[in-house]
Coordinates of C-alpha atoms in Angstrom, one line a residue:
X1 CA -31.0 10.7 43.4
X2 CA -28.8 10.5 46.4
X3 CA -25.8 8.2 46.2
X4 CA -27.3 5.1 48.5
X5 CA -30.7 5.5 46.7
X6 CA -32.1 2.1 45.6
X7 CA -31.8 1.5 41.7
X8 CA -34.6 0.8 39.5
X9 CA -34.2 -3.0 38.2
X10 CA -35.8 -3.9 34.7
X11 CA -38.9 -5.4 36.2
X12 CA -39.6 -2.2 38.0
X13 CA -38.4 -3.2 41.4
X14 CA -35.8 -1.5 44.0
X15 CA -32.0 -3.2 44.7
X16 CA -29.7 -1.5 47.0
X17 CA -26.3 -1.2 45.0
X18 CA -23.3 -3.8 46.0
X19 CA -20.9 -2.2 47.7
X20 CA -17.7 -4.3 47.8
X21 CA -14.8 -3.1 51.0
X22 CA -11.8 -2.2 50.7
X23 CA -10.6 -5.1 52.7
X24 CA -12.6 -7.4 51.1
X25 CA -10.9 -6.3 47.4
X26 CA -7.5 -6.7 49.1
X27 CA -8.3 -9.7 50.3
X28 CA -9.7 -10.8 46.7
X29 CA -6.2 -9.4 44.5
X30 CA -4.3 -11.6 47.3
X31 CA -5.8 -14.5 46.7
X32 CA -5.6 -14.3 43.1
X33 CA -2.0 -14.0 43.1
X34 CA -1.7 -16.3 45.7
X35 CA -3.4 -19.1 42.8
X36 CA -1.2 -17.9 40.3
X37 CA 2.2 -18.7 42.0
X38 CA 1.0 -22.0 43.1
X39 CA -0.3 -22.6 40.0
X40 CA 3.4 -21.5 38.7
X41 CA 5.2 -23.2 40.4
X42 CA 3.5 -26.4 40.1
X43 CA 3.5 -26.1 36.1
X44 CA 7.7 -25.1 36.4
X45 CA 7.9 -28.3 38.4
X46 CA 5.7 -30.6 36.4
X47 CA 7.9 -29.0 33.3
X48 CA 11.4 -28.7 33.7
X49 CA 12.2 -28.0 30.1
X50 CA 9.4 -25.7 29.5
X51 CA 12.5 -22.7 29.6
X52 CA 14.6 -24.6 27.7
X53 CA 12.8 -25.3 24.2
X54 CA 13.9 -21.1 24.2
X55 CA 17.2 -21.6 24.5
X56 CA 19.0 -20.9 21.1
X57 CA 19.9 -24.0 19.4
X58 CA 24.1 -24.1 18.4
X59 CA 26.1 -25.3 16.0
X60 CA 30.0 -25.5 15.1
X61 CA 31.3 -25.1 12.3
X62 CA 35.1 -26.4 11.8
X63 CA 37.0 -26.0 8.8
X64 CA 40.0 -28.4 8.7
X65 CA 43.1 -27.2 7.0
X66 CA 42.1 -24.0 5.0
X67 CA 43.5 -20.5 4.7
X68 CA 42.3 -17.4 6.9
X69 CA 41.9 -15.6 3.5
X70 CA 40.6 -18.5 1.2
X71 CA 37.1 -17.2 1.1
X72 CA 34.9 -14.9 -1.3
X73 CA 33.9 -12.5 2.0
X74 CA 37.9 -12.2 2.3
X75 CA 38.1 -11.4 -1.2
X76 CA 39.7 -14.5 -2.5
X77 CA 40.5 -14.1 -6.3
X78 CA 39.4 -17.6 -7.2
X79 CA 37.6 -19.2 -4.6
X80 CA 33.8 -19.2 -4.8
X81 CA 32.3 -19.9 -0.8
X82 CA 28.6 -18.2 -0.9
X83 CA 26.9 -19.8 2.1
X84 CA 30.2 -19.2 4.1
X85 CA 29.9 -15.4 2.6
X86 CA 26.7 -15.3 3.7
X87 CA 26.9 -16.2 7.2
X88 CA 29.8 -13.2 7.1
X89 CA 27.5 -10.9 5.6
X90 CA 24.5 -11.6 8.4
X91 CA 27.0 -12.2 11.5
X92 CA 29.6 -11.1 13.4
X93 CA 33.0 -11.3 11.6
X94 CA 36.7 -11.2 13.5
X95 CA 39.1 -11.7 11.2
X96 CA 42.0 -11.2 13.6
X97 CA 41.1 -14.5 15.4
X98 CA 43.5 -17.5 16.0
X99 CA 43.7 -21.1 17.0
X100 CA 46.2 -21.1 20.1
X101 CA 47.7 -24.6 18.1
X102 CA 48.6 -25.3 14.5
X103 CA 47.4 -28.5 14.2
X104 CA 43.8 -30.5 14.2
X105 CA 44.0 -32.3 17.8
X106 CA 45.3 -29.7 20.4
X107 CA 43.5 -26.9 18.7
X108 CA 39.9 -28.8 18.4
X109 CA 40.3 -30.1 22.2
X110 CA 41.1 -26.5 23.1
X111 CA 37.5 -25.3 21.3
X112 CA 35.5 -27.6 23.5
X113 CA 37.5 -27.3 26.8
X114 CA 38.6 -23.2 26.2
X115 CA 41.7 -24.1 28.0
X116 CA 45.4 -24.1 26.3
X117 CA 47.0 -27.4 24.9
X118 CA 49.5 -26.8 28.3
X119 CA 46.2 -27.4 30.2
X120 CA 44.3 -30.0 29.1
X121 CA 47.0 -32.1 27.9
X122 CA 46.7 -32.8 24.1
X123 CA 49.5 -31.3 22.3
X124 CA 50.2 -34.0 19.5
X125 CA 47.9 -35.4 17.1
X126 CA 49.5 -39.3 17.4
X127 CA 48.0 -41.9 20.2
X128 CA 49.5 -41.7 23.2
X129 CA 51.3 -45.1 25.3
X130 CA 53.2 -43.7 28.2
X131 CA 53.5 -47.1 30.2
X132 CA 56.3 -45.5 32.1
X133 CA 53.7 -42.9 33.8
X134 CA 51.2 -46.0 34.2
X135 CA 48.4 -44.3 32.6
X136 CA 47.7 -46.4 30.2
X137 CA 44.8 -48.9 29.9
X138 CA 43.7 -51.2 27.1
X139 CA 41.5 -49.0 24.6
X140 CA 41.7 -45.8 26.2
X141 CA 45.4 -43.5 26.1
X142 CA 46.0 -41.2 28.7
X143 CA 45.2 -38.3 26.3
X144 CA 41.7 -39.3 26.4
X145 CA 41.2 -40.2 29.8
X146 CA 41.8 -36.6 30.6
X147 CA 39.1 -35.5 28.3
X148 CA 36.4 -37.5 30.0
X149 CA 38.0 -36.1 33.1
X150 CA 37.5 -32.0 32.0
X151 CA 34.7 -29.9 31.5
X152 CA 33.3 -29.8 27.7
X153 CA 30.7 -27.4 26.1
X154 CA 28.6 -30.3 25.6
X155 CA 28.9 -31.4 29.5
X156 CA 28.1 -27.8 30.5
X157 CA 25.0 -27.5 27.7
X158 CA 23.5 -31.1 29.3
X159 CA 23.3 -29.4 32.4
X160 CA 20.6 -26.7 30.4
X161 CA 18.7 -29.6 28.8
X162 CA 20.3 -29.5 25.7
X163 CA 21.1 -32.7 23.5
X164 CA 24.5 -33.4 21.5
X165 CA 26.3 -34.8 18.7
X166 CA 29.7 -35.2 17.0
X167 CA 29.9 -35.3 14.0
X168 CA 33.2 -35.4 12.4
X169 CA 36.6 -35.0 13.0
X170 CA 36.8 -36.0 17.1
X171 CA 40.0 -37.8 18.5
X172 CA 39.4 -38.9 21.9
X173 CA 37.7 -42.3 21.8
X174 CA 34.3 -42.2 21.4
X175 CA 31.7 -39.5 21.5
X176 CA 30.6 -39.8 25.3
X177 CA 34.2 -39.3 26.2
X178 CA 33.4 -35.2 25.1
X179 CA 30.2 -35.5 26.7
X180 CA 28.2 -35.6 23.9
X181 CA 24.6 -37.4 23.6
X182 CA 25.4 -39.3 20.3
X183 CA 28.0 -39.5 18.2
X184 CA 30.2 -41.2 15.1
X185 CA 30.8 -44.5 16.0
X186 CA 34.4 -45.5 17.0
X187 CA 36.1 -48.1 14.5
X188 CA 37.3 -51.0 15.5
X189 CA 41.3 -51.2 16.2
X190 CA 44.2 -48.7 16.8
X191 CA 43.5 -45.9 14.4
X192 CA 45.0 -42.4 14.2
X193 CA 41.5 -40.5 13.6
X194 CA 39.3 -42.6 16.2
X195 CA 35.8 -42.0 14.2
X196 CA 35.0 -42.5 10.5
X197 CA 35.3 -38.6 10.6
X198 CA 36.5 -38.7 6.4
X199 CA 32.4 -39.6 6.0
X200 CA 30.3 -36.8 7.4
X201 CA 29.9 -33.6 4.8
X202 CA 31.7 -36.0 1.8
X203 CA 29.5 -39.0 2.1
X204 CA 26.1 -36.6 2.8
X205 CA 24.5 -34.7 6.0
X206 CA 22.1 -37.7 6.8
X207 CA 23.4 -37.8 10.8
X208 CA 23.3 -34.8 11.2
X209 CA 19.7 -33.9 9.3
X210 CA 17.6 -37.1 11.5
X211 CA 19.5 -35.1 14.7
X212 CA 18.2 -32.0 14.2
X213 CA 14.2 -33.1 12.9
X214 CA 14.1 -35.3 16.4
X215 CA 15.2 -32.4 18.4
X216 CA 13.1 -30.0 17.3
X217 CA 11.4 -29.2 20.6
X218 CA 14.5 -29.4 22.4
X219 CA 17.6 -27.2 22.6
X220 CA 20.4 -28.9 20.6
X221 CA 24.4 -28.5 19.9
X222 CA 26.1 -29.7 17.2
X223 CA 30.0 -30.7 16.5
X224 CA 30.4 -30.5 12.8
X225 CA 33.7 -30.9 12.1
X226 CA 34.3 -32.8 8.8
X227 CA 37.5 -33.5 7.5
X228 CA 37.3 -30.8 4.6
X229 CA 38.8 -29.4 2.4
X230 CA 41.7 -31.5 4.5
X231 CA 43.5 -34.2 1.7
X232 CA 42.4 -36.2 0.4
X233 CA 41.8 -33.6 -2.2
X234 CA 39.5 -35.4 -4.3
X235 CA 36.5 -33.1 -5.0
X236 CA 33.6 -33.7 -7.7
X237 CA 34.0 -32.7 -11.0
X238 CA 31.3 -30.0 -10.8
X239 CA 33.4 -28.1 -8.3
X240 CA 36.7 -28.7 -9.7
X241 CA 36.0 -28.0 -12.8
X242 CA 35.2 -24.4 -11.7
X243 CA 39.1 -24.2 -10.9
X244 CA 41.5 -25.6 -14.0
X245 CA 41.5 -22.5 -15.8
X246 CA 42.3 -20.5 -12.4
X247 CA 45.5 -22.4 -12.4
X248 CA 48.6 -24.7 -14.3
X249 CA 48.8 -26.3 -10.7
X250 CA 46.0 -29.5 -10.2
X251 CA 47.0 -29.6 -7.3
X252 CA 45.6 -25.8 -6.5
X253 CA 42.8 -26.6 -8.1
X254 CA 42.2 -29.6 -6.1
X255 CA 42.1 -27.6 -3.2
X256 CA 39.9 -24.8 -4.0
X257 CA 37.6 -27.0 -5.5
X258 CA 37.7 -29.0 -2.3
X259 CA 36.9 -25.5 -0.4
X260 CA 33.7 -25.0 -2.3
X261 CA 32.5 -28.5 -2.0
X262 CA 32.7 -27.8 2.3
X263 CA 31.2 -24.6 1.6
X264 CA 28.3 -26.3 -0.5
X265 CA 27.8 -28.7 2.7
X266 CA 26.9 -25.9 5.3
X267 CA 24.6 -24.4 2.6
X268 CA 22.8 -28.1 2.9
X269 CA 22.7 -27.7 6.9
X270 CA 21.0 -24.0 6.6
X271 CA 18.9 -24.8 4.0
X272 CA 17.6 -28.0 6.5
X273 CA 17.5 -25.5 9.5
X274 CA 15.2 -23.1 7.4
X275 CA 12.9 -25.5 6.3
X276 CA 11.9 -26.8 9.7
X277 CA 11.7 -23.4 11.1
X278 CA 14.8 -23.5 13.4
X279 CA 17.4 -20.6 11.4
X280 CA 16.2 -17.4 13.2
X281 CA 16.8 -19.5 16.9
X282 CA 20.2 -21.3 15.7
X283 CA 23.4 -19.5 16.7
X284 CA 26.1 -20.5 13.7
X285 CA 29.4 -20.5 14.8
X286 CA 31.8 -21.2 11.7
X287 CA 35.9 -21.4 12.7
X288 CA 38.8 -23.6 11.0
X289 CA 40.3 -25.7 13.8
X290 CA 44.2 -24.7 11.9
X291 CA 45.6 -23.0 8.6
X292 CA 46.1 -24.4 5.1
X293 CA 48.3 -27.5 4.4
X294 CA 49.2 -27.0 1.1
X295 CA 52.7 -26.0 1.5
X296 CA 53.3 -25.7 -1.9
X297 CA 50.7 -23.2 -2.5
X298 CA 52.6 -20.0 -2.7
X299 CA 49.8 -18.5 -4.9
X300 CA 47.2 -19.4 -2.6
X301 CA 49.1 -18.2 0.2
X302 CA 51.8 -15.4 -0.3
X303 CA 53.5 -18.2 2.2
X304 CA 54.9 -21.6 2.4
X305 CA 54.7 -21.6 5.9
X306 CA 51.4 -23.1 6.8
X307 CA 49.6 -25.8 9.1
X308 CA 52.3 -26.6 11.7
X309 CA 53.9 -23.3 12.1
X310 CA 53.5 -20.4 14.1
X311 CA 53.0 -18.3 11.0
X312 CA 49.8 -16.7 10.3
X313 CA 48.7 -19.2 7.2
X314 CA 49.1 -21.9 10.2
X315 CA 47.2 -20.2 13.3
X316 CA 44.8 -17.2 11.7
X317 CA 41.6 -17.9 11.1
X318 CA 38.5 -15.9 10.6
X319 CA 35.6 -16.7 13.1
X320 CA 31.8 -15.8 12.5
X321 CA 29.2 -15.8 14.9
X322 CA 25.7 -15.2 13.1
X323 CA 22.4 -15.7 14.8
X324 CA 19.6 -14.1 13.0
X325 CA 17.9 -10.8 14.4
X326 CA 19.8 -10.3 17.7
X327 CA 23.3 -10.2 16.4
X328 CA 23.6 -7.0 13.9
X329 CA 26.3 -8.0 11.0
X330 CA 29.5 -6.0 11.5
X331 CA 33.2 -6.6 11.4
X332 CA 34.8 -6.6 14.5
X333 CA 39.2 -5.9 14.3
X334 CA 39.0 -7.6 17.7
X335 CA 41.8 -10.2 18.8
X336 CA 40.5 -13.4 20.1
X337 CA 41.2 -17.3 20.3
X338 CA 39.0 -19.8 19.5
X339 CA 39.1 -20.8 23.6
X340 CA 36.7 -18.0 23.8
X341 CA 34.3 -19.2 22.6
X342 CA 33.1 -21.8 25.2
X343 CA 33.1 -18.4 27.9
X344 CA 31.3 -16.4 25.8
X345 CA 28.5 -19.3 24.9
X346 CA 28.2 -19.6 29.0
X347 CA 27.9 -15.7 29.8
X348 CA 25.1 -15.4 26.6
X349 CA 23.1 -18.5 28.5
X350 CA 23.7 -17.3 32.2
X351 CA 25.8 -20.0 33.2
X352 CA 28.9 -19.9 35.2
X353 CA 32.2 -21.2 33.2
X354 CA 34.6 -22.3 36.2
X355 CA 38.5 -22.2 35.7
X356 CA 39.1 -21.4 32.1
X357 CA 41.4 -19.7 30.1
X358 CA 39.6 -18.0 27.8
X359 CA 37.4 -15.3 28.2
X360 CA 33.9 -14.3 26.9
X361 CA 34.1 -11.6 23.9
X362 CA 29.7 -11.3 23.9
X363 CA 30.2 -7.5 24.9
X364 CA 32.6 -7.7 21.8
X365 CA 30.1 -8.9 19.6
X366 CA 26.9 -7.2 20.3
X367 CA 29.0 -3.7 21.4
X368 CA 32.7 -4.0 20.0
X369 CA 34.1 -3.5 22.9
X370 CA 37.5 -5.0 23.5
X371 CA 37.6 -8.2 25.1
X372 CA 39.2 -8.3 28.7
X373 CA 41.8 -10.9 28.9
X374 CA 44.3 -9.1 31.0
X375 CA 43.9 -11.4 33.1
X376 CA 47.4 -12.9 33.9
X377 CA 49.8 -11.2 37.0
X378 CA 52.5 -9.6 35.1
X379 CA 52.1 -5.4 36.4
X380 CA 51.7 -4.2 31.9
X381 CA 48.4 -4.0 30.5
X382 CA 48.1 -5.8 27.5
X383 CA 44.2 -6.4 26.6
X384 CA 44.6 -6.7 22.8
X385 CA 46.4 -10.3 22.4
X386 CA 45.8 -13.7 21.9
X387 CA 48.9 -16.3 22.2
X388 CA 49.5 -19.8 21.1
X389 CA 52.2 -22.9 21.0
X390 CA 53.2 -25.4 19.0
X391 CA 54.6 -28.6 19.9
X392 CA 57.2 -31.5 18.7
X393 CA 54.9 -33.6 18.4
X394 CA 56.4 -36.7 18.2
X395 CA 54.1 -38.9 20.1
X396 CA 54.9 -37.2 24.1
X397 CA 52.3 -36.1 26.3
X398 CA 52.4 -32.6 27.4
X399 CA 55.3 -33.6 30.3
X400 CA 57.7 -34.7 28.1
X401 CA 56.4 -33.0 25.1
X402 CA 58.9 -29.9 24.4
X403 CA 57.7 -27.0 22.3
X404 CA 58.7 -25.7 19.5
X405 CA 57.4 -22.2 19.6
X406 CA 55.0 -19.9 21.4
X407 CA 53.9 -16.8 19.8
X408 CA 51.8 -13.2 20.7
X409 CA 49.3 -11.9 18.8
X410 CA 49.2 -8.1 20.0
X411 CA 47.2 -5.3 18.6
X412 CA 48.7 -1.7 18.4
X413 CA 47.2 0.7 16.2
X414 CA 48.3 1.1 13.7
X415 CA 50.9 -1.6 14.3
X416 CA 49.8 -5.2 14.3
X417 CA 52.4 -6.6 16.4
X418 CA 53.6 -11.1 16.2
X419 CA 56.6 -12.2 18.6
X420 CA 57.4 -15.9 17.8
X421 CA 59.7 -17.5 20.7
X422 CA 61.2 -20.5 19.1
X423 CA 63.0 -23.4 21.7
X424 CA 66.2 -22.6 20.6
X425 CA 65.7 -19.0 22.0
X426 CA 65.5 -17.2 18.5
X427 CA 63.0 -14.1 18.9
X428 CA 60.7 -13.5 15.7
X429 CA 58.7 -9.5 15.6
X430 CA 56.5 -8.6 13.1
X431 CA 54.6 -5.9 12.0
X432 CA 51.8 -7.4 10.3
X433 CA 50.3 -4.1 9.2
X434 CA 53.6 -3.6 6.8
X435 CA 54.5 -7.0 6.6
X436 CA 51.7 -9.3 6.3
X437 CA 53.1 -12.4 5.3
X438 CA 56.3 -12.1 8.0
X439 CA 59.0 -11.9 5.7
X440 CA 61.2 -9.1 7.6
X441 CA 62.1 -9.9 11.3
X442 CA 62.4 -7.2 13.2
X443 CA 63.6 -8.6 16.8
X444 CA 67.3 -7.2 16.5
X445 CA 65.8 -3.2 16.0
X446 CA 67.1 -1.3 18.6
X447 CA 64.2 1.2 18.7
X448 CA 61.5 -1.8 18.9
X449 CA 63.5 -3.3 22.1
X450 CA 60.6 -2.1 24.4
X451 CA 57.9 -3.7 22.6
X452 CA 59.6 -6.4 22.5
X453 CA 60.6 -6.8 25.6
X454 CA 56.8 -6.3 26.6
X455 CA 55.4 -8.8 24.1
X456 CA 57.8 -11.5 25.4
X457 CA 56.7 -10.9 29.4
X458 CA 53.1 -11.1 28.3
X459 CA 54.0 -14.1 27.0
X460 CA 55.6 -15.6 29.3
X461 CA 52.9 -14.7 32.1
X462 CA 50.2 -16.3 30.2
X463 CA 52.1 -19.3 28.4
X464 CA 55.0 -20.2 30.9
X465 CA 58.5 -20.9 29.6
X466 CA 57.6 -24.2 31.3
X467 CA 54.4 -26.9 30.8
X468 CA 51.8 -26.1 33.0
X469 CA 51.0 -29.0 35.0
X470 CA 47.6 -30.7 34.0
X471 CA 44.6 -29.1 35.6
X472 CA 41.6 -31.0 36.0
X473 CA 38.3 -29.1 35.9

């Protein structure tokens, strides 16, 4: 049979074969990816969010007062923290990470803004009335003015479709004035902490459990930030009693047992995530917004110098970053400041960050490589570092607030290197590798005059002798 011969149907009779053109198949395949693109684009239109029920849902974390070491990952002695542990043991761990201020207010505004407290402007933890500047208004302090002014993680997640909440310790009015979707609700009258923040994590999870069941089909963030183990140390017998044969001091005991009962919460919050599904798209973020405040607690510690100091019991803190099958669990020796963490959270969702001082560390988490914050003008390369301040904190804002220290953070190997400027011009150096707990200052060594002398430029390039001027975003 030739190749145009008719073919032989069942019924016995002829058919010439169909013979489809080229054009005509070209012109077919067009079309049909013509309908698909409109079709596309009319679904994408018709469903704006359709993308963003992939985004990975995020939640903080934020101690409040506790040790860098008072964990069992860290290998605590006494202290018993398994769902903490186990976020170390699934996530990303730095160890060497730091809050770039020593107490709760500056350091939790610099977490949501990534900027230093120079910058945005909070540097005490008292309410603000500065009638002199004029920038006061009945129910709202300059202090929080400027925070509804700057950019917020939870103003740059909105823009991505994702919904909010506070929950916690949060000092700048109410919720909305962080940009958040809901919130604690602000108390009536003039109080220190603005939102019944002493409630969440010791009073049960409820807020936070209805948020997350009616968000499930949405992308969500979430600020949980309870006052724990903070005082009042006061937890329930069936924690504390764990601790008073660890100890002759109550007080200790207190504490720990405090530290297990916040550790007990975020087992509560995984536990919830798991049930409904949502763990393996969550990103867990867990930080302590400063160090421990038990001055006393030289057994804990190795240190009375704690919360409020420049020391490493007052700024070190480890961070964890754990989301479940894209982030292998290592241990990264990586320096870096909890203002990276609103860069880095931008960079992983493709969004652009604007002026902030902090810099994204993802390539540090998925491939340890070191983060890039060289950044500054001065002609030595320093990568390594992290820097903080502290403040006097007497009620100022940042213009007539003088500080008391600022402090370097740089990483040598093997040294681990800590310059303290103090406002009366004394010059602390440690070498945290020999001297962990900075009991031998080292400033007045001859030989270490060139590392010092390069620490302190760093320094002064990224945190000015002088307050920055405010800089609104």
């Amino acid at each position: 049979m030739t190749k145009n011969a008719p073919q032989q149907t069942n019924n016995g009779s002829s058919q010439a074969p169909v013979v489809v053109s080229h054009h005509r198949l070209l012109a077919i395949l067009f079309l049909a990816i013509f309908i698909s693109a409109i079709s596309f684009y009319f679904f994408q239109k018709k469903s704006p969010t359709s993308s963003a029920s992939q985004l990975p849902n995020i939640i903080f974390i934020i101690a409040d007062d506790i040790g860098w070491s008072d964990y069992g990952f860290n290998h605590h002695p006494f202290i018993s923290t398994p769902n903490i542990d186990e976020l170390a043991h699934t996530g990303v761990v730095f160890n060497n990470a730091y809050a770039p201020n020593s107490i709760c207010r500056p350091s939790l505004a610099s977490i949501i803004t990534g900027l230093y407290p120079a910058q945005h402007g909070i540097t005490a933890n008292t309410r603000v009335i500065n009638v002199r500047r004029g920038e006061y208004d009945i129910g709202l302090p300059p202090y929080a003015k400027r925070m509804d002014e700057l950019y917020t993680i939870p103003r740059a997640l909105s823009k991505l479709g994702y919904r909010s909440l506070q929950a916690g310790k949060w000092w700048e009015e109410g919720y909305t004035n962080g940009g958040f979707d809901e919130g604690d609700k602000k108390p009536q009258g003039l109080f220190r902490h603005v939102t019944r923040m002493n409630v969440i994590g010791r009073e049960g999870l409820q807020p936070i459990f209805d948020f997350i069941d009616n968000n499930k089909e949405k992308p969500f963030f979430i600020w949980y930030a309870p006052q724990m183990p903070h005082t009042p140390h006061n937890p329930p017998s069936a924690f504390l009693n764990n601790y008073l044969d660890k100890t002759t001091d109550i007080n200790i005991a207190k504490y720990w047992g405090m530290v297990s009962w916040f550790d007990d919460t975020i087992g509560q919050i995984v536990a919830h995530l798991q049930t409904r599904g949502l763990r393996e798209n969550t990103i867990i973020i867990y930080m302590s917004d400063n160090g421990v405040s038990l001055q006393s607690d030289i057994e804990n510690t190795g240190s009375n110098e704690g919360k409020d100091s420049p020391y490493e019991m007052g700024v070190r803190t480890p961070i964890i970053f754990n989301w479940p099958t894209h982030w292998q669990p290592t241990q990264r020796d990586a320096l870096i400041s909890n203002i990276d963490i609103f860069p880095t959270l931008m960079e992983l969702l493709k969004t652009p960050t604007g002026n902030l001082s902090g810099v994204s560390i993802l390539s540090t988490i998925t491939h340890g490589k070191s983060p890039e914050r060289n950044h500054a003008s001065v002609n030595h390369v320093l990568e390594n570092y992290v820097v903080g301040e502290g403040y006097v904190d007497q009620g100022k804002e940042v213009f007539d607030n003088p500080r008391k220290f600022r402090w370097i953070r740089y990483q040598e190997l093997p040294a681990q290197w800590k310059l303290i400027a103090h406002n009366n011009r004394k010059i602390e150096l440690f070498n945290l590798t020999d001297d962990p707990n900075e009991q031998h200052n080292l400033a007045d060594d001859i030989s270490l005059s060139t590392t010092k002398e390069l620490l302190l430029a760093r320094l002064n390039d990224e945190l000015p002798d002088k307050n920055q001027t405010f800089q609104q975003q």
